[in-house]
mmCIF file of C-alpha atoms and ligand atoms in Angstrom:
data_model
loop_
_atom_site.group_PDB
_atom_site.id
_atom_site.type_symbol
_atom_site.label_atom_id
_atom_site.label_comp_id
_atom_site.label_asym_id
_atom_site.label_seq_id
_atom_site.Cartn_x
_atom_site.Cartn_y
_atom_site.Cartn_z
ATOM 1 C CA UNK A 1 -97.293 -42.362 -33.946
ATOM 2 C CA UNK A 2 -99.529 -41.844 -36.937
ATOM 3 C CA UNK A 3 -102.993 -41.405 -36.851
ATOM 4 C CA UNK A 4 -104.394 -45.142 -37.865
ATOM 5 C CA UNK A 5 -102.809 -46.023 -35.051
ATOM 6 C CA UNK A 6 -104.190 -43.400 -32.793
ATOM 7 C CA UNK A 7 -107.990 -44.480 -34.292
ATOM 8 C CA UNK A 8 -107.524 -48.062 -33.092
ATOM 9 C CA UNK A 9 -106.536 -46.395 -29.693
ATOM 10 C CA UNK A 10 -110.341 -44.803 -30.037
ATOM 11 C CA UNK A 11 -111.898 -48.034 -30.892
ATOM 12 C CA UNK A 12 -110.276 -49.604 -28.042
ATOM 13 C CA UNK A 13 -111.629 -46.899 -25.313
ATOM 14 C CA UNK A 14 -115.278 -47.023 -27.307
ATOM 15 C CA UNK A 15 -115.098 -43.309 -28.791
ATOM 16 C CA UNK A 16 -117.172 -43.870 -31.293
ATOM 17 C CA UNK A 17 -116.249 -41.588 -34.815
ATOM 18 C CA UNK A 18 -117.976 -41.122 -37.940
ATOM 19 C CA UNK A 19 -116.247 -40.931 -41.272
ATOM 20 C CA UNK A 20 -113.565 -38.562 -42.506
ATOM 21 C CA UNK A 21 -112.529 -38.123 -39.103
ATOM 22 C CA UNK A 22 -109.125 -35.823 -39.670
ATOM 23 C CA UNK A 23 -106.423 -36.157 -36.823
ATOM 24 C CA UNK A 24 -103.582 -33.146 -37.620
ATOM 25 C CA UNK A 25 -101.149 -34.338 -34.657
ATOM 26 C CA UNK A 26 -102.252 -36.794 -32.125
ATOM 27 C CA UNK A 27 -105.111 -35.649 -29.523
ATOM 28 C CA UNK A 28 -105.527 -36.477 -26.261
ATOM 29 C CA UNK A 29 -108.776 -38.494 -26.059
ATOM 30 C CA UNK A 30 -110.034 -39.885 -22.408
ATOM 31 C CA UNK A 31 -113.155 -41.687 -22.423
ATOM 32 C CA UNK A 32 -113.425 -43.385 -18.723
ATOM 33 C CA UNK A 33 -115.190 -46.638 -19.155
ATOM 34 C CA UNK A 34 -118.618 -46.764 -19.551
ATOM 35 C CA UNK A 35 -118.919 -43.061 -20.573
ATOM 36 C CA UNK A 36 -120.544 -41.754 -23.956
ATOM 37 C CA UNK A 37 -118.200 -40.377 -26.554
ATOM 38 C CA UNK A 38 -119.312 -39.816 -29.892
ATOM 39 C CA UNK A 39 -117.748 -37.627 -33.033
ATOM 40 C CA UNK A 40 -119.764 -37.417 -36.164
ATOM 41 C CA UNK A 41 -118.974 -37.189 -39.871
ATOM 42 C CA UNK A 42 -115.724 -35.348 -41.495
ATOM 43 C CA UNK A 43 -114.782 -33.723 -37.990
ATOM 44 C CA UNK A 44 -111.192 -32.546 -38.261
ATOM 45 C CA UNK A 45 -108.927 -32.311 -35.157
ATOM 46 C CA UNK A 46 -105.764 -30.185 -35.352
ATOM 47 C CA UNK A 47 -103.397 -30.980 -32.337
ATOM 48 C CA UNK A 48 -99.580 -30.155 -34.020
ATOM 49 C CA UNK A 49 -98.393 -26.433 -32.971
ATOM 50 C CA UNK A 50 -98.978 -24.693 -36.376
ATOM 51 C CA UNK A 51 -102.489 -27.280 -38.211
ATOM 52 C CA UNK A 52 -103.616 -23.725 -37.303
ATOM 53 C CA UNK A 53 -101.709 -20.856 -38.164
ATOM 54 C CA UNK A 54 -103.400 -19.421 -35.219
ATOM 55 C CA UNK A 55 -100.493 -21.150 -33.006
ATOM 56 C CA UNK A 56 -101.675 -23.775 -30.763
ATOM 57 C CA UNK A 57 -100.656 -24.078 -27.270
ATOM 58 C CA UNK A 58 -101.675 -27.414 -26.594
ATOM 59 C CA UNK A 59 -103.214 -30.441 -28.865
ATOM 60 C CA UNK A 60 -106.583 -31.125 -28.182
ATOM 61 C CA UNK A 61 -107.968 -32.508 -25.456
ATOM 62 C CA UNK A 62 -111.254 -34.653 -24.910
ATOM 63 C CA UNK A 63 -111.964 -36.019 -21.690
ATOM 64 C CA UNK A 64 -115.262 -37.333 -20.356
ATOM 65 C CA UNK A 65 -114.351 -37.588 -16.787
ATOM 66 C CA UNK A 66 -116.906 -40.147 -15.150
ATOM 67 C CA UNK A 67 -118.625 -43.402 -16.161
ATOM 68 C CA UNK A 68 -121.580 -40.885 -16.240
ATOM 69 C CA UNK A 69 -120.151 -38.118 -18.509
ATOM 70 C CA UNK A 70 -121.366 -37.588 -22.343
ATOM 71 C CA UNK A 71 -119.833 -35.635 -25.036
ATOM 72 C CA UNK A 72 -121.245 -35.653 -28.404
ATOM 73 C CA UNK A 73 -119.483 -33.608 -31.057
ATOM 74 C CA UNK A 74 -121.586 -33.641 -34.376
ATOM 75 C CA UNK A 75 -120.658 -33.463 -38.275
ATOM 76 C CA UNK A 76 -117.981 -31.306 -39.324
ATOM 77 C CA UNK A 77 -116.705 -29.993 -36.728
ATOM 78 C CA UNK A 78 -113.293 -28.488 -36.171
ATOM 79 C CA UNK A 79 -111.663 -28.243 -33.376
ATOM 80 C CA UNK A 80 -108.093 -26.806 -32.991
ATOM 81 C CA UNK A 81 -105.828 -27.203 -29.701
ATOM 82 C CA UNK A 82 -109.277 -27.187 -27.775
ATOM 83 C CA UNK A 83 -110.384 -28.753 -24.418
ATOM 84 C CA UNK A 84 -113.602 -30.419 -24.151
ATOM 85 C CA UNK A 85 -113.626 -31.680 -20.500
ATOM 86 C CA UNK A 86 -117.198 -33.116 -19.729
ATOM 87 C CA UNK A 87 -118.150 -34.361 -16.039
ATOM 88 C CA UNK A 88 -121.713 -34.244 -17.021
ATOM 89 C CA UNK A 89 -122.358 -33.422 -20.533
ATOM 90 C CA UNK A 90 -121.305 -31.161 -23.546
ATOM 91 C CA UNK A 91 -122.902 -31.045 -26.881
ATOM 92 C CA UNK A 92 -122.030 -29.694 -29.532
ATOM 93 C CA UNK A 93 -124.057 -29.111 -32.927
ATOM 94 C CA UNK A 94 -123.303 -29.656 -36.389
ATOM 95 C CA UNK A 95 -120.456 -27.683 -38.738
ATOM 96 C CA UNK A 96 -119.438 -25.632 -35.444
ATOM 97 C CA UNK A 97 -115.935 -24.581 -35.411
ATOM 98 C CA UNK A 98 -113.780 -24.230 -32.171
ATOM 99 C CA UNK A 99 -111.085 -21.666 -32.590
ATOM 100 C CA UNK A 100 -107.002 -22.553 -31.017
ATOM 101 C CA UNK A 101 -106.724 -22.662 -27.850
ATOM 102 C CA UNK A 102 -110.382 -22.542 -26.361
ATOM 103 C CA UNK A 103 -111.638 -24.515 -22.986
ATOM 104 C CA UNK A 104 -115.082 -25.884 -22.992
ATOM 105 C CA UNK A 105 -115.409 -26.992 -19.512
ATOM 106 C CA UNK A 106 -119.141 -28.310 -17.967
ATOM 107 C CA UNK A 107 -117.288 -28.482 -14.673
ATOM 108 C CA UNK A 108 -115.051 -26.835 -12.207
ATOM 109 C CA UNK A 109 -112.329 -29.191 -11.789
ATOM 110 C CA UNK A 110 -112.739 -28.558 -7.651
ATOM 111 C CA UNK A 111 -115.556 -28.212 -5.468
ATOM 112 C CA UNK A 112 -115.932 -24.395 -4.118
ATOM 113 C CA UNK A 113 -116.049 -25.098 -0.574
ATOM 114 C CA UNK A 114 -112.997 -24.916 1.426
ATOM 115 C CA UNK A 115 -113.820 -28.205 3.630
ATOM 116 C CA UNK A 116 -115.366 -30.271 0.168
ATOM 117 C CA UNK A 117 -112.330 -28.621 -1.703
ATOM 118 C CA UNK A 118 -109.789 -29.888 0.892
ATOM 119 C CA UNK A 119 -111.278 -33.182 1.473
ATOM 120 C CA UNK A 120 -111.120 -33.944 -2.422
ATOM 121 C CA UNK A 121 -114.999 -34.711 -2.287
ATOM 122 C CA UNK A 122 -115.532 -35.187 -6.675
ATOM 123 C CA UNK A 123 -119.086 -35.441 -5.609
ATOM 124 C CA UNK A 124 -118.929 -31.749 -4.458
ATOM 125 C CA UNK A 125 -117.761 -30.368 -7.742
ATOM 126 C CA UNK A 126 -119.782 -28.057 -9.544
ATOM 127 C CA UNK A 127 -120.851 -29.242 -12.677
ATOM 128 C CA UNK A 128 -123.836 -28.640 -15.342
ATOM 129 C CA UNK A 129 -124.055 -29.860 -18.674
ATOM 130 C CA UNK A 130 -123.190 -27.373 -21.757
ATOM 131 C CA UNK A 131 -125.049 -27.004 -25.211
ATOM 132 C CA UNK A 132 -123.296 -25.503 -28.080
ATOM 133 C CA UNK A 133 -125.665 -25.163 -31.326
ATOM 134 C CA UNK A 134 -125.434 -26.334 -34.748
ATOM 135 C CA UNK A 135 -123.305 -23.303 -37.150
ATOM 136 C CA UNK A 136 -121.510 -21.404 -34.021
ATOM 137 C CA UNK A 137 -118.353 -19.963 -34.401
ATOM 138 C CA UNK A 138 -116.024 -20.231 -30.838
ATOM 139 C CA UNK A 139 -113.278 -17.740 -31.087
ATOM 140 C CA UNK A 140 -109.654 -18.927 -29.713
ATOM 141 C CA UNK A 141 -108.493 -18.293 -26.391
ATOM 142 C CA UNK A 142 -112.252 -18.327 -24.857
ATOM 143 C CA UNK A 143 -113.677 -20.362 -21.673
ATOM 144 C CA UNK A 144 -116.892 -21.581 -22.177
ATOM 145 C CA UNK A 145 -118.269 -22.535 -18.223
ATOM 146 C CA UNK A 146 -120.497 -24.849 -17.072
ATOM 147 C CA UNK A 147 -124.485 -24.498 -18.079
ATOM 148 C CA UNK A 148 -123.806 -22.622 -20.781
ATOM 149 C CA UNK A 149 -126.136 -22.994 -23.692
ATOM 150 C CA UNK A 150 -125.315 -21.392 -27.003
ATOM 151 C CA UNK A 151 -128.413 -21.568 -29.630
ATOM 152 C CA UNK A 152 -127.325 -21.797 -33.256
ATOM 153 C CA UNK A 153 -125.316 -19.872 -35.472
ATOM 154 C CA UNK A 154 -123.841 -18.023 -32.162
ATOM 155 C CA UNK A 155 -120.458 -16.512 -32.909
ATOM 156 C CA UNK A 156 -118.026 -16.044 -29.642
ATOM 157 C CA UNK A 157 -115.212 -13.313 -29.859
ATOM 158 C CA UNK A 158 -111.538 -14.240 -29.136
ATOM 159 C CA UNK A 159 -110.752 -14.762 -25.437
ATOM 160 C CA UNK A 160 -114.119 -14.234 -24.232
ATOM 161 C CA UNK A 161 -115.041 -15.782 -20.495
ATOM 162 C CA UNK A 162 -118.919 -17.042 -21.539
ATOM 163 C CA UNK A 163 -121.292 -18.184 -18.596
ATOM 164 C CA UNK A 164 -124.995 -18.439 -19.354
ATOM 165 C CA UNK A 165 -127.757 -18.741 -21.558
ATOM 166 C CA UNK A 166 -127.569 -16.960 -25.287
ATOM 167 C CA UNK A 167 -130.213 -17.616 -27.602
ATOM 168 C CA UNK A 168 -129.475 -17.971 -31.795
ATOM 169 C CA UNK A 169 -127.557 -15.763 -33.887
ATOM 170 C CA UNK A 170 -125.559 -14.066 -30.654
ATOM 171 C CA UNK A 171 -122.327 -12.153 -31.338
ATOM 172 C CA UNK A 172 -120.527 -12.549 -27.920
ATOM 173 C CA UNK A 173 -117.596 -11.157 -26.001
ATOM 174 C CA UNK A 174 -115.771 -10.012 -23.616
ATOM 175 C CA UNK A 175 -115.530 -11.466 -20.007
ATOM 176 C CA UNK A 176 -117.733 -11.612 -18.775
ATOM 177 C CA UNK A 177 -119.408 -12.491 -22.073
ATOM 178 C CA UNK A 178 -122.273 -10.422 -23.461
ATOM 179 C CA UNK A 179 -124.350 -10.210 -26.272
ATOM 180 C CA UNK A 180 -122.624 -7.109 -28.311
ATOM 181 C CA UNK A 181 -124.343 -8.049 -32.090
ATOM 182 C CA UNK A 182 -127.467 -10.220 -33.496
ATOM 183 C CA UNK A 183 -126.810 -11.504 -36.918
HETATM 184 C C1 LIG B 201 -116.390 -11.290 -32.021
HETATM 185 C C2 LIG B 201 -115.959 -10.911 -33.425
HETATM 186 C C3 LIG B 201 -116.384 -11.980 -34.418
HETATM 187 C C4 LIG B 201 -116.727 -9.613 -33.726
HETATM 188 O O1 LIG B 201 -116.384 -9.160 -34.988
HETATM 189 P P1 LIG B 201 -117.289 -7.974 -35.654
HETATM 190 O O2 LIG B 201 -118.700 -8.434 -35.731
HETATM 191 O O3 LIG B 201 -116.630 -7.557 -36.912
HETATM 192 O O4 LIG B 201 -117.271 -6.835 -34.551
HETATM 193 P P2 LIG B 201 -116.395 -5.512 -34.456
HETATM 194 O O5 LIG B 201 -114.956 -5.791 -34.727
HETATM 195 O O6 LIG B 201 -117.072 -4.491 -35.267
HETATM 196 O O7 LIG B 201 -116.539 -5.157 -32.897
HETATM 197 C C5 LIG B 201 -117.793 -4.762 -32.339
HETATM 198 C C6 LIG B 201 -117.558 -4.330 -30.900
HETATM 199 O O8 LIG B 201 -117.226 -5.477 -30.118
HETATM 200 C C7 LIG B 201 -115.929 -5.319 -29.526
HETATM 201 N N1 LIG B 201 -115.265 -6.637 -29.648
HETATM 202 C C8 LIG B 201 -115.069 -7.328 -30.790
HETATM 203 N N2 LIG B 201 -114.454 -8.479 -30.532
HETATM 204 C C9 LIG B 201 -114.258 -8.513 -29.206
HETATM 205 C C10 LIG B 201 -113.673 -9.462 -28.359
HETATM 206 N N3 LIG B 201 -113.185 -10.624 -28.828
HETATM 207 N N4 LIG B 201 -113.641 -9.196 -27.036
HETATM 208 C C11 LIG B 201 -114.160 -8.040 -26.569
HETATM 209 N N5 LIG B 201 -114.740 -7.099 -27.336
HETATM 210 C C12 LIG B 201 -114.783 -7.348 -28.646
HETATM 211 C C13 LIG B 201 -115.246 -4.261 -30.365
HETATM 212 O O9 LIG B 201 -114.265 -3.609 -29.584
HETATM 213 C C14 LIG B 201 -116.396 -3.382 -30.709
HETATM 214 O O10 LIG B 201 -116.708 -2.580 -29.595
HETATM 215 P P3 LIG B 201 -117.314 -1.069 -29.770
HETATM 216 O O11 LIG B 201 -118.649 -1.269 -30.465
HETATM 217 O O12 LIG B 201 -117.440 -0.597 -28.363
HETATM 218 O O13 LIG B 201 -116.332 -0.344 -30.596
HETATM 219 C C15 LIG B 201 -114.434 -10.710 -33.550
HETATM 220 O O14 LIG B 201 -114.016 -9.502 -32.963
HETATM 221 C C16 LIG B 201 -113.653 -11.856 -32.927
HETATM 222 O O15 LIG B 201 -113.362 -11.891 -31.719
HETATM 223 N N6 LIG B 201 -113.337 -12.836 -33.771
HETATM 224 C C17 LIG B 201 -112.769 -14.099 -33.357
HETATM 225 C C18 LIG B 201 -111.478 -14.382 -34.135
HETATM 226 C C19 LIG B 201 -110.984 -15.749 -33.788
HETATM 227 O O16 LIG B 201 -110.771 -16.063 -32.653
HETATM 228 N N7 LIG B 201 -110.844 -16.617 -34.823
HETATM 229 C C20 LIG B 201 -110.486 -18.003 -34.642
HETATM 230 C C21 LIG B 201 -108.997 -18.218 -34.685
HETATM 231 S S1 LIG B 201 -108.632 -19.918 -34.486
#
């Protein structure tokens, strides 16, 4: 399967991608009918186990889950053996770079009540939309949970577990994730 044929794949399920998109190794892209997908200018996607040398786990994944969900991923942006699973809505900003292996998740896959949990009620999930900035830096191995905004140019360390609000120019890490430098 090479890539061209991958991009009509795109076209067919309405992702809609700027130029220069790069495709190392074939993605997984789900966008449900109806939902918003869009992937800006010279945005490269690495999905094969070593188009980082970091060693990725898994290819990337991009998945807007309902009718309702929006992801928009802007120019040159890199993304390597990432999920970006969107219920409600993820943004991210302009040359931000998403290190192997990361999870950007604006949802919690099952609701937190036992009964709603049990019952399989989607409408019960927890789920708030997350805003990555233009220039961040998202280290591998890191979680990045639902409502969390990161301003611009915020860097986030290796494996770090980030939930909340972090305005520009934030170093992060750790789990849970905390401010530990301003640039
Ligand atoms: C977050 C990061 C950028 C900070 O680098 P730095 O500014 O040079 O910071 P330092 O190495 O001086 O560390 C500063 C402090 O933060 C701690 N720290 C750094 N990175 C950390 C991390 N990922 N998790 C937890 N703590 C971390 C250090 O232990 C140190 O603590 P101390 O002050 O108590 O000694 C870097 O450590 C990191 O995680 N880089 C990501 C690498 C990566 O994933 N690349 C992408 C591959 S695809």
């Amino acid at each position: 399967m090479n890539s061209n044929w991958f991009k009509l794949v795109m076209k067919a399920t309405k992702v809609r991608y700027g130029k220069n998109l790069l495709l190392k190794g074939m993605p997984v892209i789900f966008n449900k009918s109806g939902a918003e997908l869009t992937i800006g200018n010279n945005v490269t996607i690495n999905s094969s186990f070593l188009s980082n040398l970091v060693g990725l786990y898994q290819r990337t994944i991009i998945v807007t889950r309902t009718s309702e969900s929006k992801i928009s991923i802007g120019n040159n942006v890199g993304i390597s053996g990432a999920t970006i699973y969107a219920r409600n809505s993820i943004s991210i900003g302009d040359n931000t770079l998403i290190g192997g292996n990361a999870k950007i998740m604006d949802n919690d896959f099952h609701p937190i009540e036992i009964e709603a949990r049990n019952a399989d009620i989607k409408e019960k999930i927890g789920a708030k939309p997350i805003t990555i900035g233009k220039n961040c830096f998202i280290g591998c191995n890191s979680l990045i949970l639902k409502g969390t905004i990161l301003g611009d140019g915020c860097v986030v360390g290796a494996g770090a577990v980030v939930s909340g609000v972090f305005e520009d120019n934030c170093v992060i890490a750790g789990n849970p994730a905390r401010v530990i430098k301003r640039l």
